[in-house]
Short mmCIF file of C-alpha atoms and ligand atoms in Angstrom, two decimals:
data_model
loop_
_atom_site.label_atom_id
_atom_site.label_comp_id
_atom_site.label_asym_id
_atom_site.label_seq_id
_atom_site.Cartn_x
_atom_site.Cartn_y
_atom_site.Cartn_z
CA UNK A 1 43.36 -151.66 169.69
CA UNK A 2 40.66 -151.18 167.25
CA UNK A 3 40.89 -148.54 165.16
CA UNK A 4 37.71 -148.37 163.29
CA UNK A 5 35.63 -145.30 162.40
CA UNK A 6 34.62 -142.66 160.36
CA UNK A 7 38.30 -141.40 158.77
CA UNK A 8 37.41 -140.10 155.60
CA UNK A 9 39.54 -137.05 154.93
CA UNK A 10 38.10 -133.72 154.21
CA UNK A 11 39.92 -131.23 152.73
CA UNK A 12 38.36 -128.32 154.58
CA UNK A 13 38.71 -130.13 158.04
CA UNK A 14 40.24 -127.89 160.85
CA UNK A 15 40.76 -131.04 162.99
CA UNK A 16 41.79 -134.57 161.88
CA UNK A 17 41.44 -137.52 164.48
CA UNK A 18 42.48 -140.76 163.51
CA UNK A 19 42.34 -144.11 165.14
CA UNK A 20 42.81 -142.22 168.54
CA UNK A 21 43.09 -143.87 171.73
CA UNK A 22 43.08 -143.15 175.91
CA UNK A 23 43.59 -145.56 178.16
CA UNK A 24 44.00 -145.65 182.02
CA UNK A 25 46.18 -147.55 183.61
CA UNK A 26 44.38 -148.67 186.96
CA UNK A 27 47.52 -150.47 188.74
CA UNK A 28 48.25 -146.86 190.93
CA UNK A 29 44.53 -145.33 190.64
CA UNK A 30 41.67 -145.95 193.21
CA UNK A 31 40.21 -148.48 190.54
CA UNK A 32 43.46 -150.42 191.19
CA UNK A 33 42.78 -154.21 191.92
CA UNK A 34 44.50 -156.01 194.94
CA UNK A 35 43.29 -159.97 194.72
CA UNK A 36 44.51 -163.09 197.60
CA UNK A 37 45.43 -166.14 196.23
CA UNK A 38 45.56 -169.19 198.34
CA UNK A 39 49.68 -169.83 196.76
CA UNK A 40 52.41 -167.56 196.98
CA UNK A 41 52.72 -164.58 196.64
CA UNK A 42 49.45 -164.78 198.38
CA UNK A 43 48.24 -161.39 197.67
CA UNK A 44 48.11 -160.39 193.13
CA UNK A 45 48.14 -157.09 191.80
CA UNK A 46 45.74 -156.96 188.49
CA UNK A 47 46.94 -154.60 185.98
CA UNK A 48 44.25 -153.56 183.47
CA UNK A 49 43.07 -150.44 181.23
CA UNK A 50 40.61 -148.50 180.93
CA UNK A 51 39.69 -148.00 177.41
CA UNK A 52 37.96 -144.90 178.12
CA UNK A 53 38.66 -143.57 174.11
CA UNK A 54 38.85 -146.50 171.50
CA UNK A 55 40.05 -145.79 168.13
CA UNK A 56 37.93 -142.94 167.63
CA UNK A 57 38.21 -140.88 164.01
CA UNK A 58 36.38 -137.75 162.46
CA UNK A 59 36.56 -134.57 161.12
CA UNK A 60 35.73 -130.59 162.12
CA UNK A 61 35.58 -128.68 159.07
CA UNK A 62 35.96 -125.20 160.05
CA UNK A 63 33.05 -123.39 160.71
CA UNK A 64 30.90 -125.94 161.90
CA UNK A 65 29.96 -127.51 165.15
CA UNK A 66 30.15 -131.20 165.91
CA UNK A 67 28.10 -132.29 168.63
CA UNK A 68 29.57 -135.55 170.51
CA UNK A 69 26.52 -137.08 172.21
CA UNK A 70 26.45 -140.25 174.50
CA UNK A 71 25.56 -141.67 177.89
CA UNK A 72 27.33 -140.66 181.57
CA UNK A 73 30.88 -142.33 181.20
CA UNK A 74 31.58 -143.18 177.70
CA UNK A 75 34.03 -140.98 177.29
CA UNK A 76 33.37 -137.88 175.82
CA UNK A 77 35.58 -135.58 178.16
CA UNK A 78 38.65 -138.34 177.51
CA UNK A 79 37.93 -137.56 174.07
CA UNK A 80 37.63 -134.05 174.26
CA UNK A 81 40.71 -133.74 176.45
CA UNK A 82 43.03 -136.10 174.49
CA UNK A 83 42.04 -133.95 171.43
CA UNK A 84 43.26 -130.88 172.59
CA UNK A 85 46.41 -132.61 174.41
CA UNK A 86 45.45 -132.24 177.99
CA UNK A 87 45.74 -135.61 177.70
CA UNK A 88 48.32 -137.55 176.40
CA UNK A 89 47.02 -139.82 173.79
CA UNK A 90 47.96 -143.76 174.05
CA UNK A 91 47.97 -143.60 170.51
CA UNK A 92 46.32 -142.10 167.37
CA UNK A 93 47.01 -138.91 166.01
CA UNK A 94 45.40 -135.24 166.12
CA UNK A 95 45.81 -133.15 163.11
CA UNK A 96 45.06 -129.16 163.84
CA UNK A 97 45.29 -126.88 161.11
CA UNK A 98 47.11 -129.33 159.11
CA UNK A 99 49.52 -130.12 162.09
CA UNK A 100 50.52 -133.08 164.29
CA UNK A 101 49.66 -131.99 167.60
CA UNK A 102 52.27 -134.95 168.61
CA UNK A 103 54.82 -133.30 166.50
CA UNK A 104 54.73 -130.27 168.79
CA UNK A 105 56.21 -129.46 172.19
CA UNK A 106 57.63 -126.38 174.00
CA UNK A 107 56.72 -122.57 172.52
CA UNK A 108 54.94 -124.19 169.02
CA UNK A 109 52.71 -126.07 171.29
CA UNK A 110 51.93 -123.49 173.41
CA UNK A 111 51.27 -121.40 170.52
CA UNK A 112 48.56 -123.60 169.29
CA UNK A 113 46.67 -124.29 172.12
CA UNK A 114 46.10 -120.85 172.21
CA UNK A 115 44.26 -121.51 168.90
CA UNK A 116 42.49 -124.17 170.60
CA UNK A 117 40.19 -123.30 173.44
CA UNK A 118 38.04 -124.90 176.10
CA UNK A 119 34.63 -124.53 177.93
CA UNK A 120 33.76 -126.82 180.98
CA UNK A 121 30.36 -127.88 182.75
CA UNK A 122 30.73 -126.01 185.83
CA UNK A 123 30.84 -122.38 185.32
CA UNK A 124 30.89 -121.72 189.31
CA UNK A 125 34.50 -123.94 189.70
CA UNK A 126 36.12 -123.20 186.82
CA UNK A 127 36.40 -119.11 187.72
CA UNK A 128 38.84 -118.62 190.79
CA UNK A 129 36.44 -116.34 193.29
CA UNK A 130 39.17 -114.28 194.58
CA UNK A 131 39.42 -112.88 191.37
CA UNK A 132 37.37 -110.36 189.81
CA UNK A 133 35.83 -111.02 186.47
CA UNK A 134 37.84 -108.07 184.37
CA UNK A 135 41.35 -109.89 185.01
CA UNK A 136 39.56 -113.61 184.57
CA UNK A 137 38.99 -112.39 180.96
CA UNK A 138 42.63 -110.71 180.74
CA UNK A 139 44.65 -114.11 182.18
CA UNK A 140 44.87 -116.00 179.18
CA UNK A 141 45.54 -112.87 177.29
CA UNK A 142 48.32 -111.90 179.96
CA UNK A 143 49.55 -115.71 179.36
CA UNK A 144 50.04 -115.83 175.86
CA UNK A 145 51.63 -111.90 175.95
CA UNK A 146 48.80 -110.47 174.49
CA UNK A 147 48.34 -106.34 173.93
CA UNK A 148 49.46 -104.40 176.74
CA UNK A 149 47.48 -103.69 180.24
CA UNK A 150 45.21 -100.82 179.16
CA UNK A 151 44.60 -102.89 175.27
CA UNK A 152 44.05 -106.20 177.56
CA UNK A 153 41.49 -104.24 179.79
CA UNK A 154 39.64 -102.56 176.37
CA UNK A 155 39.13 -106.01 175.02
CA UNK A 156 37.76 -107.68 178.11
CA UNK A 157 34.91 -105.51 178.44
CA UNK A 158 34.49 -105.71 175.12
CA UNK A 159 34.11 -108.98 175.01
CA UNK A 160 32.12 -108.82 177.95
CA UNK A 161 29.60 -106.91 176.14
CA UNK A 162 29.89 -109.16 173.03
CA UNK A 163 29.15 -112.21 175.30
CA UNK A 164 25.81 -110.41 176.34
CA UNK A 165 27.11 -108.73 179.91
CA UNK A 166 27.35 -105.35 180.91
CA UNK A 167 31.23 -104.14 180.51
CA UNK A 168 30.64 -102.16 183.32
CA UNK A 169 30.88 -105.40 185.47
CA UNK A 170 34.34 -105.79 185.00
CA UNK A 171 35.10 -104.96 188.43
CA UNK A 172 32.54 -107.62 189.96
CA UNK A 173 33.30 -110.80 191.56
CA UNK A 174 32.34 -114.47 189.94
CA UNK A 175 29.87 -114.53 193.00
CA UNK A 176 28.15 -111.80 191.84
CA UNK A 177 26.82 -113.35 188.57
CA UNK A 178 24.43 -116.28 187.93
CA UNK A 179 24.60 -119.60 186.14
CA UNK A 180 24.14 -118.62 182.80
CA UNK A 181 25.94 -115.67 183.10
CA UNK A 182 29.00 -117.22 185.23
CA UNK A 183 29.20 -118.82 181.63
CA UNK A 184 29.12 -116.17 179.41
CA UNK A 185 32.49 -114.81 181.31
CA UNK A 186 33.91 -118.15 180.37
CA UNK A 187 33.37 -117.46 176.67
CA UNK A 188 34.31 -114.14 177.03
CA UNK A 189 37.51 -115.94 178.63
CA UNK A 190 37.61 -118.17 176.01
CA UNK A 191 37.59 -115.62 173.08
CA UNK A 192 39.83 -113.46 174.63
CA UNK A 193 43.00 -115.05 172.75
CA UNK A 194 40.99 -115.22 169.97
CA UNK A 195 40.75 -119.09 169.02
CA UNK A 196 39.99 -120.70 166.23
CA UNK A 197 38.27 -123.82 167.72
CA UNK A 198 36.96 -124.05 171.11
CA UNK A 199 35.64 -127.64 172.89
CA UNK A 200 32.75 -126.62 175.14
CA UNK A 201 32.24 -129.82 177.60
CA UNK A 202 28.82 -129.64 178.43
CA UNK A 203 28.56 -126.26 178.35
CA UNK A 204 24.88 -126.00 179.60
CA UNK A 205 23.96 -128.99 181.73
CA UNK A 206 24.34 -127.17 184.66
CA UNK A 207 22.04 -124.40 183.47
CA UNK A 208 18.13 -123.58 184.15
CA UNK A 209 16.45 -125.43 180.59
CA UNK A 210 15.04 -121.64 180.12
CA UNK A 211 18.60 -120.08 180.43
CA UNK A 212 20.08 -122.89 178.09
CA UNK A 213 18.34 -121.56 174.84
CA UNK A 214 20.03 -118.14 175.39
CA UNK A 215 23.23 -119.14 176.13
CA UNK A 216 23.40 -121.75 172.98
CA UNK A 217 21.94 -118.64 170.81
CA UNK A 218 25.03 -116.31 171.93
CA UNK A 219 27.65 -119.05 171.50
CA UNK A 220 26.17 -119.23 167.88
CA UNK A 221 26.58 -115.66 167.33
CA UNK A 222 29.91 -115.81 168.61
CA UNK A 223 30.72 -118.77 166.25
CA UNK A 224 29.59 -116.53 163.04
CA UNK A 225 31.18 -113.35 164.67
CA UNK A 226 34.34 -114.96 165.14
CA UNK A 227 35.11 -117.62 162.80
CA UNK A 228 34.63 -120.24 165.45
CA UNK A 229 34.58 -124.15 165.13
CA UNK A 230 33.48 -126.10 168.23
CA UNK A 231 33.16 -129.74 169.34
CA UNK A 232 30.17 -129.58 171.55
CA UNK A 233 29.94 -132.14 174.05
CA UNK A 234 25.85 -133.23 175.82
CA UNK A 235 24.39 -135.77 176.94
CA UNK A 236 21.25 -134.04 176.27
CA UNK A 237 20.19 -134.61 173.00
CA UNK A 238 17.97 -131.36 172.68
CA UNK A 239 20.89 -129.11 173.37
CA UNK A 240 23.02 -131.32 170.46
CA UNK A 241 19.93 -130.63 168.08
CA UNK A 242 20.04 -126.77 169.03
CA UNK A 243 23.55 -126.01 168.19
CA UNK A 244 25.34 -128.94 165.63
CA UNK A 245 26.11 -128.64 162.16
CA UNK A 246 26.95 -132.82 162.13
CA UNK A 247 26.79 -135.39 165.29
CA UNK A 248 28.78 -138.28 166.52
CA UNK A 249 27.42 -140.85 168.69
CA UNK A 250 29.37 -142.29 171.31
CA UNK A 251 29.27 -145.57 173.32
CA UNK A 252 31.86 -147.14 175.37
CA UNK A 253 34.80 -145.80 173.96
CA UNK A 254 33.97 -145.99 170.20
CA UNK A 255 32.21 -143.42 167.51
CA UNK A 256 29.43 -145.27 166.43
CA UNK A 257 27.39 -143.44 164.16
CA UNK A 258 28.10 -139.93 162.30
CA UNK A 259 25.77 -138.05 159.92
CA UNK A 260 24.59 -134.59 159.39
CA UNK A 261 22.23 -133.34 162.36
CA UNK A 262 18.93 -133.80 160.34
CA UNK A 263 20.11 -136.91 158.48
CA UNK A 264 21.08 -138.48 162.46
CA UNK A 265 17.50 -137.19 163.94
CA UNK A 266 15.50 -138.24 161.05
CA UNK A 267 17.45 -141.28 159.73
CA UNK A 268 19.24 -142.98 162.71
CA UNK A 269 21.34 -146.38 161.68
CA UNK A 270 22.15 -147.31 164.69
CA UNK A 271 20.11 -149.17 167.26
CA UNK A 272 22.13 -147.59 170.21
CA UNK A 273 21.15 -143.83 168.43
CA UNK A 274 17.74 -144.81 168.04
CA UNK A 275 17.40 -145.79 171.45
CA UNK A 276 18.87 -142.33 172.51
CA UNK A 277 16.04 -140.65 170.02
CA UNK A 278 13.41 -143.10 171.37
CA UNK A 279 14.51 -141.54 174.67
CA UNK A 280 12.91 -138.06 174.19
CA UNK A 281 11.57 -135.85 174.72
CA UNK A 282 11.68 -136.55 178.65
CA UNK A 283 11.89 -133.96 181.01
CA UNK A 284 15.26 -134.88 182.66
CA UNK A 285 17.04 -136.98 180.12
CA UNK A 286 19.28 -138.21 182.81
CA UNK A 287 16.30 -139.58 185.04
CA UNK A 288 13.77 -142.19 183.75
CA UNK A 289 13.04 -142.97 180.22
CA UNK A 290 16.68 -143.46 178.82
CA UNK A 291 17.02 -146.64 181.52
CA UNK A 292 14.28 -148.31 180.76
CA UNK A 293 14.55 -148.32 176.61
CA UNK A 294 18.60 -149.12 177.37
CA UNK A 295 17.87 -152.43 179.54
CA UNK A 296 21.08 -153.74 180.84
CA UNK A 297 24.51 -152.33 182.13
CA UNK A 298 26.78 -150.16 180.12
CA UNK A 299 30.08 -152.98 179.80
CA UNK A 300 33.18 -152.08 181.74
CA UNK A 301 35.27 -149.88 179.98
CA UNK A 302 38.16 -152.20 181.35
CA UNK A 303 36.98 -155.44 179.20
CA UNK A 304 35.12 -154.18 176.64
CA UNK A 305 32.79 -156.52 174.36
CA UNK A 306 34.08 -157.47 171.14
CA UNK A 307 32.96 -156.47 167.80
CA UNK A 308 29.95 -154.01 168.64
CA UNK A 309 30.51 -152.75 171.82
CA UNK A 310 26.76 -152.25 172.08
CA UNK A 311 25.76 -156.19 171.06
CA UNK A 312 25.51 -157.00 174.86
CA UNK A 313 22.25 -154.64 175.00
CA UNK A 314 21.60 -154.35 171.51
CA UNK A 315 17.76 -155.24 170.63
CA UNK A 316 18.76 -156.21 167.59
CA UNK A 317 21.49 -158.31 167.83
CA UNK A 318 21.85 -160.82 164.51
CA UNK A 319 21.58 -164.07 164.78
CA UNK A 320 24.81 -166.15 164.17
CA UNK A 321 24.47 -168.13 160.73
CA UNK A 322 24.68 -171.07 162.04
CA UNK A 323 20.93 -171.29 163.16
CA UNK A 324 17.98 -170.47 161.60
CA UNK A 325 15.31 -169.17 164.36
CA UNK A 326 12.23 -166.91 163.63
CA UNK A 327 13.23 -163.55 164.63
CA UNK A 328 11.05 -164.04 167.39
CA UNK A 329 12.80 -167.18 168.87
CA UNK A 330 15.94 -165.58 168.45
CA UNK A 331 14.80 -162.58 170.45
CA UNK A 332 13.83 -164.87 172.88
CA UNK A 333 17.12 -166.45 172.95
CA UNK A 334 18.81 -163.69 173.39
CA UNK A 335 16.37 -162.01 176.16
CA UNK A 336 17.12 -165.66 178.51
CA UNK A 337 20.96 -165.19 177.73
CA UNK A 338 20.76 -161.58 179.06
CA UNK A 339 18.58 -162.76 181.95
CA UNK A 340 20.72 -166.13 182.89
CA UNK A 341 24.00 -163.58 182.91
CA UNK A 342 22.16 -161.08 185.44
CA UNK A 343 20.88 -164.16 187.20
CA UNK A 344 17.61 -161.89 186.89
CA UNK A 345 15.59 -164.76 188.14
CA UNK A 346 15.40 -167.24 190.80
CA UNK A 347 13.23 -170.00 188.86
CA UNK A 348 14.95 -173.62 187.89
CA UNK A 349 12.22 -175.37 186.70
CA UNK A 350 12.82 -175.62 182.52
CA UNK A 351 9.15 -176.04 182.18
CA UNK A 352 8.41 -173.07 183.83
CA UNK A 353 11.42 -171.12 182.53
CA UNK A 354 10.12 -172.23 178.85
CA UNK A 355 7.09 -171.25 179.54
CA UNK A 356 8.06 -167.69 180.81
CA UNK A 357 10.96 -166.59 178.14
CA UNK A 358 9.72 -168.60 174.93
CA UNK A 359 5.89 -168.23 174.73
CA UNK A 360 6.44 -167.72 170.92
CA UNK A 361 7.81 -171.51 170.84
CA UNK A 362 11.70 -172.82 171.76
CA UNK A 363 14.05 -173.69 169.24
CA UNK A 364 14.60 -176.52 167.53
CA UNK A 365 17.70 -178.91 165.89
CA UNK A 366 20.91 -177.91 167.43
CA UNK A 367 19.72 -174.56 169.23
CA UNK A 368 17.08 -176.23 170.85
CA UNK A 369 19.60 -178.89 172.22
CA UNK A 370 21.33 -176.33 173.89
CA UNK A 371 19.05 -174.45 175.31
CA UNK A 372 17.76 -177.88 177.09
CA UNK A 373 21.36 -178.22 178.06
CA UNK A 374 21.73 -174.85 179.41
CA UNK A 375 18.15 -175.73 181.28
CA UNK A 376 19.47 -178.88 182.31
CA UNK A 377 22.12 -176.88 184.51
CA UNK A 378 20.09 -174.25 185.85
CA UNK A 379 17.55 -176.86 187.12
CA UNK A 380 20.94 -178.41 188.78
CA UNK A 381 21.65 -175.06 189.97
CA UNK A 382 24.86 -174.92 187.99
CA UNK A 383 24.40 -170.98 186.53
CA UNK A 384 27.86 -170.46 184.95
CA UNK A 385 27.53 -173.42 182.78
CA UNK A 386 23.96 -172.29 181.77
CA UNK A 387 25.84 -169.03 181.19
CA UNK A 388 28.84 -170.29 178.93
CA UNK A 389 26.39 -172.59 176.63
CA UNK A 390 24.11 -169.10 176.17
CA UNK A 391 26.91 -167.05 175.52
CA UNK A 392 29.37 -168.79 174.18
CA UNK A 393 26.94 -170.58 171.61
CA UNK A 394 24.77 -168.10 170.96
CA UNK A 395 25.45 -164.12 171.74
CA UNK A 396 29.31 -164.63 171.02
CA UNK A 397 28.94 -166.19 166.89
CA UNK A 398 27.00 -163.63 166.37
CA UNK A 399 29.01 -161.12 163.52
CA UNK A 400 28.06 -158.61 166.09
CA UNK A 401 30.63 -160.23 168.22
CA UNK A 402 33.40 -161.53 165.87
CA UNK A 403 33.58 -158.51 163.52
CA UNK A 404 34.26 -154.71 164.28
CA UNK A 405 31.54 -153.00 162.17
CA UNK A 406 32.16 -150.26 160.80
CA UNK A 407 30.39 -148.73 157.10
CA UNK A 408 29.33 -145.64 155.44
CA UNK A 409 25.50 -145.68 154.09
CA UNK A 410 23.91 -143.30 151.74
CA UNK A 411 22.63 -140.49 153.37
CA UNK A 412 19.13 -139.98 152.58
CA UNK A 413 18.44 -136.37 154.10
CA UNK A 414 21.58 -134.60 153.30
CA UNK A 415 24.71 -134.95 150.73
CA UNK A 416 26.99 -135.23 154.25
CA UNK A 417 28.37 -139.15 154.74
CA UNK A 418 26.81 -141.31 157.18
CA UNK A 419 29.03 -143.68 158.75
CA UNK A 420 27.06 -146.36 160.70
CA UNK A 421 29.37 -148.84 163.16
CA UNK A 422 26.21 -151.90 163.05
CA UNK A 423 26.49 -155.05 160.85
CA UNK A 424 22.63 -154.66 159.84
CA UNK A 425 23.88 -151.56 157.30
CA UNK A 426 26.69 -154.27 156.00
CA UNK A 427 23.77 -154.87 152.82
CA UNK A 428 22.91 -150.73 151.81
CA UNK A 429 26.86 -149.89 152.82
CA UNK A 430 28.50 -148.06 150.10
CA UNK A 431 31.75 -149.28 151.53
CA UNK A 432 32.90 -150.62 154.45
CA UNK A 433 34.96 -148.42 155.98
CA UNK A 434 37.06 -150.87 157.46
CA UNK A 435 38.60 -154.63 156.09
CA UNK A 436 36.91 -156.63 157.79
CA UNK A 437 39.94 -159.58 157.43
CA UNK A 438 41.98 -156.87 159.11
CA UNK A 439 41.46 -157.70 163.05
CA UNK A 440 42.52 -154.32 163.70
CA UNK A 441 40.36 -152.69 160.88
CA UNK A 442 43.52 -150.67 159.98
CA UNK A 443 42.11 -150.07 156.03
CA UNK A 444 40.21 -147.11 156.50
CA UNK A 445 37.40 -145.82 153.84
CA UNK A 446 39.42 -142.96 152.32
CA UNK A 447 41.66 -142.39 155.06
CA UNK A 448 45.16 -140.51 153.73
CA UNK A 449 47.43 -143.27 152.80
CA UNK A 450 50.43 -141.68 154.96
CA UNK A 451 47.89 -143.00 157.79
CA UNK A 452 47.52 -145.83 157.17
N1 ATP B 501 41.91 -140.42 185.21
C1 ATP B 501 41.21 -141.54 185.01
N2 ATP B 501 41.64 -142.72 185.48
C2 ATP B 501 40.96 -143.86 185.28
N3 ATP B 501 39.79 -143.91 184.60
C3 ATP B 501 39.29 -142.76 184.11
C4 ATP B 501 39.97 -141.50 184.29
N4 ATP B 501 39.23 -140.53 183.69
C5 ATP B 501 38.15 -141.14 183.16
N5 ATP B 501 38.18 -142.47 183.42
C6 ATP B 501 37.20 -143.48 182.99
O1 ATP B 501 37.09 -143.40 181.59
C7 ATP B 501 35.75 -143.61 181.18
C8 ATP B 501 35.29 -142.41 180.37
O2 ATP B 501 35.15 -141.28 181.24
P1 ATP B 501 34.76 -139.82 180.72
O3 ATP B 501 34.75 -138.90 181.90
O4 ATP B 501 35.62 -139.47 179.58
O5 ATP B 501 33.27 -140.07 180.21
P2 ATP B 501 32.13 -139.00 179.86
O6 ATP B 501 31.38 -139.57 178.72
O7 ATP B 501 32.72 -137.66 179.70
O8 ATP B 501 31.24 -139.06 181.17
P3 ATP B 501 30.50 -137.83 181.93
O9 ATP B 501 29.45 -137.32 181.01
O10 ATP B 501 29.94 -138.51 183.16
O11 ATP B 501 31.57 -136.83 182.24
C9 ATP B 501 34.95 -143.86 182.44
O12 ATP B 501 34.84 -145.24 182.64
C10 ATP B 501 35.80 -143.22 183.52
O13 ATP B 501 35.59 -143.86 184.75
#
C-alpha cells in the first residue's frame, strides 16, 4: 500500500482523505484468472487486485470546487465513490465535516449522506422514465422525511426554476427534456435535500460542447446560491479549467500533482500533467492528440509500476546514478527499452538496431556493455533476456522506480501548495511530503499526527 500524497491538513477543509485505498478483488469478477498447469491440480486460480484507488489524500475546503482530472480508467469514479461510501474503502479514511465517515453506520450515516450528494455522466439513465420529473425532484426529499407533500411539491418547482427550467414542467416526463436539460433535473434532484457537498462524475461529457458552457455556468450559480462544495470529476481538461477552484491529477490509482487551477495550467510539475496540457486544445480530447503525446500503454491497475507509476511512459525518466549518459543517450536508452518490451520491431541485426535507436552515439563503459549484451540476444532471437538486461539494468535503478515521490514545491502563481509526485522537483521541494526511508511513505508533510 502506498500511501503517499498531498495530506496537508487545512483547517477550513469540508472533506479530509487520507492515504485512501480501493481495491478489487478479481478471483469472482469477469477479470477473474483461470490458468492450466501441466502438475496437479492441473487447472490454478490467480487471485489479484485491482488497485483502482492507491493511497490517494487531499482536501475540499468548503466553498470551492476541486476538479479530479485524468485519463479513461484511472480511477476517478472509484475515487469519487469510495469518498462518499458507495464504496467501501480497503483502507484510508474520509473525514466529512470533521467526521469519520467509517465511524458511522445506520440513521447517522444516513443522515450524512444526505449532506453529501451526487451527479453522474448519463443524465438519460440515471432518471427512471416512468416517472415524471416533479416526484424525481421530491424522492430524495420523500427519503430523508423532508417537508410534507404540498412543501415537497413547492420546493421542486422551485428548484426547477432555480436550475434554469420552467416549474411548470413538473408534470413532464424525463423523455420530454434534452441532454442538458435532463441534467439540470438532476441538480435540481440533487439540491433538493439541500447538501452541502455534491460529487458531479462527469457531469457534462455527455453534453453538446455548446450546451456544456451553460450548464457549468448554472452549477456555479448554484454553488454561490447554496453554499455548495463539489469534487468535479473530467477527463476533459477545458471543462476542469471552466469550473475548479484547485485540481488534482490522477494516474493509475495515485494523485499526482495538486495546485491551484492557474498555478496547474500555467506551472505544471509533472510530466504526466504536462502531457495532458500539451494535449489541447483538440477537438475531441478523447480521440487523437492525447495518444500520440502519451506513447505507450497505461500499466495494469492489477501490477502497478513501482515508485512513479507514470516512469514506464514518462519522457523524462532520470537516469539511475550509476551511469553517466548524455541526456540524449539516455533517452535513447530508454526509447529501445520501451521498444524491446513492446517487441515494436522485428529487426535483429545490432548494427542496424544501433543505427536506428542511437544515432546520437551508444553508450559507453558498463552501459554500453549491456546494451551489446542485450543486442547479443535479440540477434539470437532471445527477446526476454534482451528485455530483463534493459529493464532490470536500466529503467528499474532509476529513483523513478525505487522511490515513491512525493513533494510540495513553491507555488509560483498563487499562495495555494503545490504538491508534485516526480523525483525531478526532489531539488526546488520545500519538503518532501513523504520519508522517503519509509517504504510505505507513512510520514506525511503536515498530516495530523492522530493519522499518522
Ligand atoms: N467493480 C469493479 N471490479 C473490478 N475492477 C473495477 C471495478 N470498478 C472499476 N474497476 C477497475 O478500476 C480501475 C479504475 O476504474 P474507474 O472506473 O474508477 O476509472 P475512471 O477514471 O473513472 O474511468 P472512466 O473515466 O472510464 O469512468 C479500472 O481499471 C477499472 O477497470
Amino acid at each position: 500500500m502506498s500511501g503517499v500524497g498531498p495530506a496537508a491538513s487545512d483547517p477550513d477543509a469540508l472533506l479530509q482523505v487520507r492515504d485512501l485505498c480501493k481495491y478489487f478483488d478479481n478471483d469472482s469478477g469477469l477479470l477473474g484468472s483461470v490458468g492450466l498447469d501441466d502438475e496437479f491440480p492441473y487447472v490454478t486460480r490467480s487471485s489479484s487486485n485491482v488497485r483502482a484507488v492507491d493511497g490517494v489524500s487531499f482536501d475540499i475546503k468548503e466553498g470551492e470546487t476541486l476538479g479530479l482530472v485524468g485519463e479513461s480508467g484511472c480511477g476517478k469514479s472509484t475515487l469519487a465513490r469510495t469518498v462518499l461510501r458507495l464504496l467501501e474503502p480497503t483502507s484510508g479514511s474520509v473525514y466529512f465535516q470533521g467526521e469519520d465517515l467509517a465511524s458511522l453506520s445506520g440513521e447517522p450515516l444516513r443522515r450524512m449522506r444526505k449532506d453529501m450528494q451526487m451527479i453522474f455522466q448519463d443524465p438519460q439513465s440515471s432518471l427512471d422514465p416512468r416517472m415524471k420529473v416533479g416526484p424525481i425532484v421530491e424522492e430524495p426529499m420523500q427519503a430523508h422525511g423532508m417537508l410534507d407533500e404540498e412543501g415537497r411539491e413547492a420546493r421542486a418547482k422551485e428548484l426547477l426554476e432555480k436550475v434554469g427550467l420552467d416549474p411548470q414542467h413538473y408534470n413532464r416526463y424525463p423523455h420530454a427534456f434534452s441532454g442538458g436539460q435532463r441534467q439540470r433535473v438532476n441538480l435540481a434532484r440533487a439540491l433538493s435535500v439541500n447538501p452541502d457537498f455534491i460529487v458531479c462524475d462527469e457531469p457534462v461529457s455527455a453534453l453538446d460542447v455548446s450546451i456544456q458552457a451553460q450548464v457549468l455556468n448554472t452549477m456555479e450559480e448554484l454553488q454561490d446560491e447554496f453554499d455548495l462544495t463539489y469534487l468535479f470529476i473530467a477527463h476533459d481538461l477545458s471543462v476542469i479549467r471552466h469550473i475548479s477552484d484547485r485540481v488534482a491529477v490522477m494516474y493509475l490509482g495515485n494523485v499526482v500533482e495538486l495546485a491551484d487551477k492557474e498555478e496547474l495550467f500555467e506551472n505544471p510539475k509533472h510530466p504526466y500533467t504536462r502531457a495532458l496540457l500539451d494535449a489541447i486544445p483538440v477537438p475531441d480530447p478523447r480521440s487523437g492528440g492525447r495518444e500520440e503525446l502519451l506513447s505507450g500503454d497505461v500499466p495494469s491497475p492489477i501490477d502497478p509500476p513501482s515508485g512513479c507509476r507514470f516512469r514506464t511512459r514518462c519522457p523524462k525518466l532520470i537516469q539511475p546514478e550509476t551511469y553517466d549518459m548524455t541526456d540524449e543517450t539516455w533517452r535513447s536508452v530508454v526509447r529501445f527499452q520501451r521498444a524491446v518490451k513492446r517487441r515494436a520491431f522485428e529487426e535483429t541485426d545490432p548494427d542496424a538496431l544501433r543505427g536506428r535507436y542511437f544515432d546520437d552515439g551508444v553508450p559507453s563503459g558498463d552501459a554500453g556493455t549491456l546494451l551489446d549484451e542485450a543486442l547479443d540476444h535479440i540477434e539470437r532471437d532471445e527477446w526476454d533476456d534482451a528485455e530483463a538486461i534493459l529493464t532490470e539494468r536500466f529503467a528499474d535503478e532509476s529513483v523513478c522506480a525505487t522511490a515513491k515521490p512525493a513533494y510540495e514545491v513553491e507555488s509560483a502563481l498563487t499562495d495555494g501548495r503545490h504538491y508534485a509526485a516526480c523525483h525531478l522537483r526532489r531539488d526546488e521541494a520545500v519538503a518532501s511530503a513523504v520519508d522517503e526511508g519509509a517504504s510505505d511513505g507513512a510520514a506525511r508533510l503536515g498530516a495530523p499526527e492522530a493519522d499518522d
